């Protein structure tokens, strides 16, 4: 009989009343903390565009390729400037006088704006300047973000202890923790007006402004006596 009793317990078969031990109710506190970071924008990005419209797509493509090759030769002559093709397209315009449009986009960047900005005026003699913007270095953003996350986690743990202490508890055990990042750009006017001339006389550096971001650490903690 004893052996059958043990077998029923192992298999979970009905027929024996098993006492259920109630689990203790835990007090959960939901909260979040925010940390901020900031860094200078030192990398200048420029979007250029070579395009031609007319009746012969082949001739238009040759014109665009010639303009892009001319621009790349001048970009290559200045150290510290990198570029890449950002798209090439041929499209029908539906216009009688110029039924075809060929376009190539060129993305240019440099961590030395004093070297890139004077060249932009020359490039505009054959290419369109679509836009310019400053950004922070990607390595600097990554480092600042990781530092802000660690700082936020430390503040989150400290805040959990303080919240539980305010409720009359002596300890706190972290539950679920979520980390959210949100980069908030700070707009700055770009020195585009000074680039209208074919060749800009002397370096026009301008200011890139500051890139700001925040890290939000949220979740809950269980208070313990």
GROMACS .gro file of C-alpha atoms in nm:
model
  225
    1UNK     CA    1   0.000   0.000   0.000
    2UNK     CA    2   0.286   0.234   0.080
    3UNK     CA    3   0.438   0.164  -0.262
    4UNK     CA    4   0.108   0.247  -0.438
    5UNK     CA    5   0.082   0.569  -0.241
    6UNK     CA    6   0.426   0.681  -0.360
    7UNK     CA    7   0.344   0.587  -0.721
    8UNK     CA    8   0.033   0.803  -0.716
    9UNK     CA    9   0.243   1.099  -0.598
   10UNK     CA   10   0.497   1.049  -0.876
   11UNK     CA   11   0.238   1.016  -1.153
   12UNK     CA   12   0.010   1.290  -1.021
   13UNK     CA   13  -0.290   1.056  -1.033
   14UNK     CA   14  -0.616   1.167  -0.869
   15UNK     CA   15  -0.732   1.004  -0.553
   16UNK     CA   16  -0.506   1.170  -0.296
   17UNK     CA   17  -0.562   1.513  -0.154
   18UNK     CA   18  -0.242   1.721  -0.174
   19UNK     CA   19  -0.224   2.036   0.035
   20UNK     CA   20  -0.143   2.352  -0.166
   21UNK     CA   21   0.100   2.595  -0.007
   22UNK     CA   22   0.000   2.956  -0.091
   23UNK     CA   23   0.274   3.163  -0.252
   24UNK     CA   24   0.365   3.490  -0.082
   25UNK     CA   25   0.228   3.804  -0.248
   26UNK     CA   26   0.507   4.033  -0.367
   27UNK     CA   27   0.482   4.411  -0.390
   28UNK     CA   28   0.588   4.528  -0.736
   29UNK     CA   29   0.690   4.886  -0.814
   30UNK     CA   30   0.700   5.011  -1.174
   31UNK     CA   31   0.925   5.307  -1.256
   32UNK     CA   32   1.186   5.439  -1.498
   33UNK     CA   33   1.495   5.660  -1.497
   34UNK     CA   34   1.642   5.873  -1.777
   35UNK     CA   35   2.003   5.960  -1.857
   36UNK     CA   36   2.121   6.206  -2.120
   37UNK     CA   37   2.433   6.245  -2.331
   38UNK     CA   38   2.563   6.502  -2.577
   39UNK     CA   39   2.852   6.538  -2.819
   40UNK     CA   40   2.965   6.780  -3.091
   41UNK     CA   41   2.873   6.721  -3.452
   42UNK     CA   42   3.201   6.725  -3.642
   43UNK     CA   43   3.131   6.517  -3.955
   44UNK     CA   44   2.993   6.707  -4.253
   45UNK     CA   45   2.766   6.524  -4.500
   46UNK     CA   46   2.665   6.659  -4.839
   47UNK     CA   47   2.420   6.513  -5.094
   48UNK     CA   48   2.499   6.597  -5.455
   49UNK     CA   49   2.305   6.514  -5.770
   50UNK     CA   50   2.405   6.491  -6.135
   51UNK     CA   51   2.114   6.488  -6.377
   52UNK     CA   52   2.028   6.545  -6.738
   53UNK     CA   53   1.700   6.543  -6.928
   54UNK     CA   54   1.624   6.512  -7.297
   55UNK     CA   55   1.523   6.269  -7.569
   56UNK     CA   56   1.805   6.011  -7.579
   57UNK     CA   57   1.856   5.807  -7.258
   58UNK     CA   58   2.194   5.684  -7.380
   59UNK     CA   59   2.326   6.036  -7.438
   60UNK     CA   60   2.183   6.155  -7.108
   61UNK     CA   61   2.353   5.868  -6.923
   62UNK     CA   62   2.685   5.958  -7.085
   63UNK     CA   63   2.645   6.319  -6.971
   64UNK     CA   64   2.564   6.217  -6.614
   65UNK     CA   65   2.854   5.971  -6.601
   66UNK     CA   66   3.090   6.242  -6.725
   67UNK     CA   67   2.976   6.486  -6.458
   68UNK     CA   68   3.009   6.225  -6.182
   69UNK     CA   69   3.357   6.124  -6.300
   70UNK     CA   70   3.457   6.491  -6.302
   71UNK     CA   71   3.325   6.535  -5.946
   72UNK     CA   72   3.498   6.221  -5.816
   73UNK     CA   73   3.831   6.337  -5.958
   74UNK     CA   74   3.804   6.661  -5.762
   75UNK     CA   75   3.690   6.485  -5.446
   76UNK     CA   76   3.983   6.247  -5.473
   77UNK     CA   77   4.225   6.539  -5.489
   78UNK     CA   78   4.136   6.649  -5.134
   79UNK     CA   79   4.252   6.423  -4.844
   80UNK     CA   80   4.002   6.313  -4.581
   81UNK     CA   81   3.693   6.312  -4.806
   82UNK     CA   82   3.495   5.995  -4.875
   83UNK     CA   83   3.207   5.947  -5.115
   84UNK     CA   84   2.975   5.682  -5.255
   85UNK     CA   85   2.704   5.651  -5.516
   86UNK     CA   86   2.367   5.684  -5.344
   87UNK     CA   87   2.149   5.578  -5.637
   88UNK     CA   88   2.119   5.583  -6.015
   89UNK     CA   89   1.792   5.604  -6.206
   90UNK     CA   90   1.651   5.651  -6.551
   91UNK     CA   91   1.287   5.752  -6.570
   92UNK     CA   92   1.029   5.864  -6.822
   93UNK     CA   93   0.904   6.215  -6.746
   94UNK     CA   94   0.602   6.223  -6.974
   95UNK     CA   95   0.710   6.564  -7.104
   96UNK     CA   96   0.715   6.618  -7.478
   97UNK     CA   97   1.031   6.826  -7.492
   98UNK     CA   98   1.234   6.611  -7.251
   99UNK     CA   99   1.073   6.267  -7.216
  100UNK     CA  100   1.368   6.112  -7.026
  101UNK     CA  101   1.556   6.198  -6.707
  102UNK     CA  102   1.879   6.036  -6.592
  103UNK     CA  103   2.008   6.102  -6.242
  104UNK     CA  104   2.284   5.984  -6.008
  105UNK     CA  105   2.310   6.078  -5.640
  106UNK     CA  106   2.645   6.119  -5.472
  107UNK     CA  107   2.687   6.109  -5.091
  108UNK     CA  108   2.998   6.289  -4.966
  109UNK     CA  109   3.131   6.321  -4.613
  110UNK     CA  110   3.435   6.447  -4.429
  111UNK     CA  111   3.541   6.486  -4.068
  112UNK     CA  112   3.727   6.801  -4.177
  113UNK     CA  113   3.461   7.054  -4.287
  114UNK     CA  114   3.731   7.310  -4.361
  115UNK     CA  115   3.852   7.082  -4.641
  116UNK     CA  116   3.511   6.988  -4.783
  117UNK     CA  117   3.321   7.318  -4.775
  118UNK     CA  118   3.545   7.514  -5.017
  119UNK     CA  119   3.519   7.226  -5.265
  120UNK     CA  120   3.140   7.229  -5.257
  121UNK     CA  121   3.127   7.558  -5.444
  122UNK     CA  122   3.331   7.409  -5.728
  123UNK     CA  123   3.117   7.094  -5.746
  124UNK     CA  124   2.801   7.303  -5.777
  125UNK     CA  125   2.916   7.427  -6.117
  126UNK     CA  126   2.808   7.090  -6.262
  127UNK     CA  127   2.617   6.912  -5.984
  128UNK     CA  128   2.319   7.012  -5.771
  129UNK     CA  129   2.367   7.048  -5.397
  130UNK     CA  130   2.060   6.874  -5.254
  131UNK     CA  131   2.142   6.916  -4.886
  132UNK     CA  132   2.404   6.932  -4.613
  133UNK     CA  133   2.409   6.827  -4.253
  134UNK     CA  134   2.647   6.766  -3.965
  135UNK     CA  135   2.654   6.449  -3.755
  136UNK     CA  136   2.863   6.321  -3.468
  137UNK     CA  137   3.121   6.049  -3.522
  138UNK     CA  138   2.959   5.706  -3.512
  139UNK     CA  139   3.226   5.571  -3.275
  140UNK     CA  140   3.167   5.862  -3.039
  141UNK     CA  141   2.790   5.808  -3.047
  142UNK     CA  142   2.832   5.437  -2.971
  143UNK     CA  143   3.063   5.507  -2.677
  144UNK     CA  144   2.837   5.777  -2.534
  145UNK     CA  145   2.534   5.552  -2.569
  146UNK     CA  146   2.700   5.261  -2.386
  147UNK     CA  147   2.815   5.495  -2.108
  148UNK     CA  148   2.464   5.638  -2.072
  149UNK     CA  149   2.317   5.286  -2.054
  150UNK     CA  150   2.553   5.182  -1.774
  151UNK     CA  151   2.485   5.505  -1.587
  152UNK     CA  152   2.112   5.448  -1.629
  153UNK     CA  153   2.130   5.091  -1.496
  154UNK     CA  154   2.316   5.210  -1.185
  155UNK     CA  155   2.055   5.480  -1.127
  156UNK     CA  156   1.777   5.228  -1.186
  157UNK     CA  157   1.912   4.990  -0.922
  158UNK     CA  158   1.953   5.274  -0.673
  159UNK     CA  159   1.603   5.404  -0.747
  160UNK     CA  160   1.458   5.056  -0.686
  161UNK     CA  161   1.606   5.053  -0.335
  162UNK     CA  162   1.473   5.402  -0.266
  163UNK     CA  163   1.123   5.323  -0.392
  164UNK     CA  164   1.092   5.010  -0.181
  165UNK     CA  165   1.234   5.191   0.123
  166UNK     CA  166   0.967   5.459   0.082
  167UNK     CA  167   0.705   5.183   0.103
  168UNK     CA  168   0.852   5.050   0.427
  169UNK     CA  169   1.055   4.761   0.282
  170UNK     CA  170   1.420   4.686   0.351
  171UNK     CA  171   1.523   4.536   0.017
  172UNK     CA  172   1.449   4.536  -0.355
  173UNK     CA  173   1.485   4.266  -0.618
  174UNK     CA  174   1.485   4.372  -0.982
  175UNK     CA  175   1.219   4.222  -1.205
  176UNK     CA  176   1.196   4.304  -1.576
  177UNK     CA  177   1.430   4.573  -1.706
  178UNK     CA  178   1.395   4.747  -2.044
  179UNK     CA  179   1.644   4.984  -2.207
  180UNK     CA  180   1.517   5.229  -2.469
  181UNK     CA  181   1.731   5.476  -2.662
  182UNK     CA  182   1.611   5.783  -2.843
  183UNK     CA  183   1.847   6.022  -3.020
  184UNK     CA  184   1.711   6.377  -3.025
  185UNK     CA  185   1.882   6.587  -3.295
  186UNK     CA  186   1.942   6.957  -3.247
  187UNK     CA  187   1.874   7.146  -3.570
  188UNK     CA  188   2.123   7.402  -3.690
  189UNK     CA  189   2.107   7.627  -3.999
  190UNK     CA  190   2.357   7.519  -4.263
  191UNK     CA  191   2.599   7.765  -4.429
  192UNK     CA  192   2.457   7.698  -4.776
  193UNK     CA  193   2.425   8.061  -4.882
  194UNK     CA  194   2.803   8.103  -4.875
  195UNK     CA  195   2.839   7.822  -5.129
  196UNK     CA  196   2.650   7.988  -5.411
  197UNK     CA  197   2.969   8.103  -5.583
  198UNK     CA  198   3.155   7.866  -5.811
  199UNK     CA  199   3.462   7.866  -5.588
  200UNK     CA  200   3.430   7.961  -5.222
  201UNK     CA  201   3.715   8.200  -5.127
  202UNK     CA  202   3.882   8.039  -4.828
  203UNK     CA  203   3.754   7.776  -4.588
  204UNK     CA  204   3.399   7.826  -4.465
  205UNK     CA  205   3.384   7.600  -4.160
  206UNK     CA  206   3.047   7.672  -4.005
  207UNK     CA  207   2.923   7.505  -3.689
  208UNK     CA  208   2.782   7.157  -3.665
  209UNK     CA  209   2.604   7.208  -3.336
  210UNK     CA  210   2.548   6.941  -3.075
  211UNK     CA  211   2.394   6.596  -3.099
  212UNK     CA  212   2.189   6.499  -2.795
  213UNK     CA  213   2.034   6.173  -2.694
  214UNK     CA  214   1.874   5.999  -2.401
  215UNK     CA  215   1.850   5.650  -2.257
  216UNK     CA  216   1.541   5.539  -2.066
  217UNK     CA  217   1.572   5.240  -1.832
  218UNK     CA  218   1.237   5.113  -1.709
  219UNK     CA  219   1.069   4.811  -1.564
  220UNK     CA  220   0.974   4.691  -1.215
  221UNK     CA  221   1.125   4.584  -0.887
  222UNK     CA  222   0.990   4.352  -0.614
  223UNK     CA  223   1.009   4.487  -0.262
  224UNK     CA  224   1.128   4.251   0.014
  225UNK     CA  225   1.107   4.281   0.390
   0.00000   0.00000   0.00000
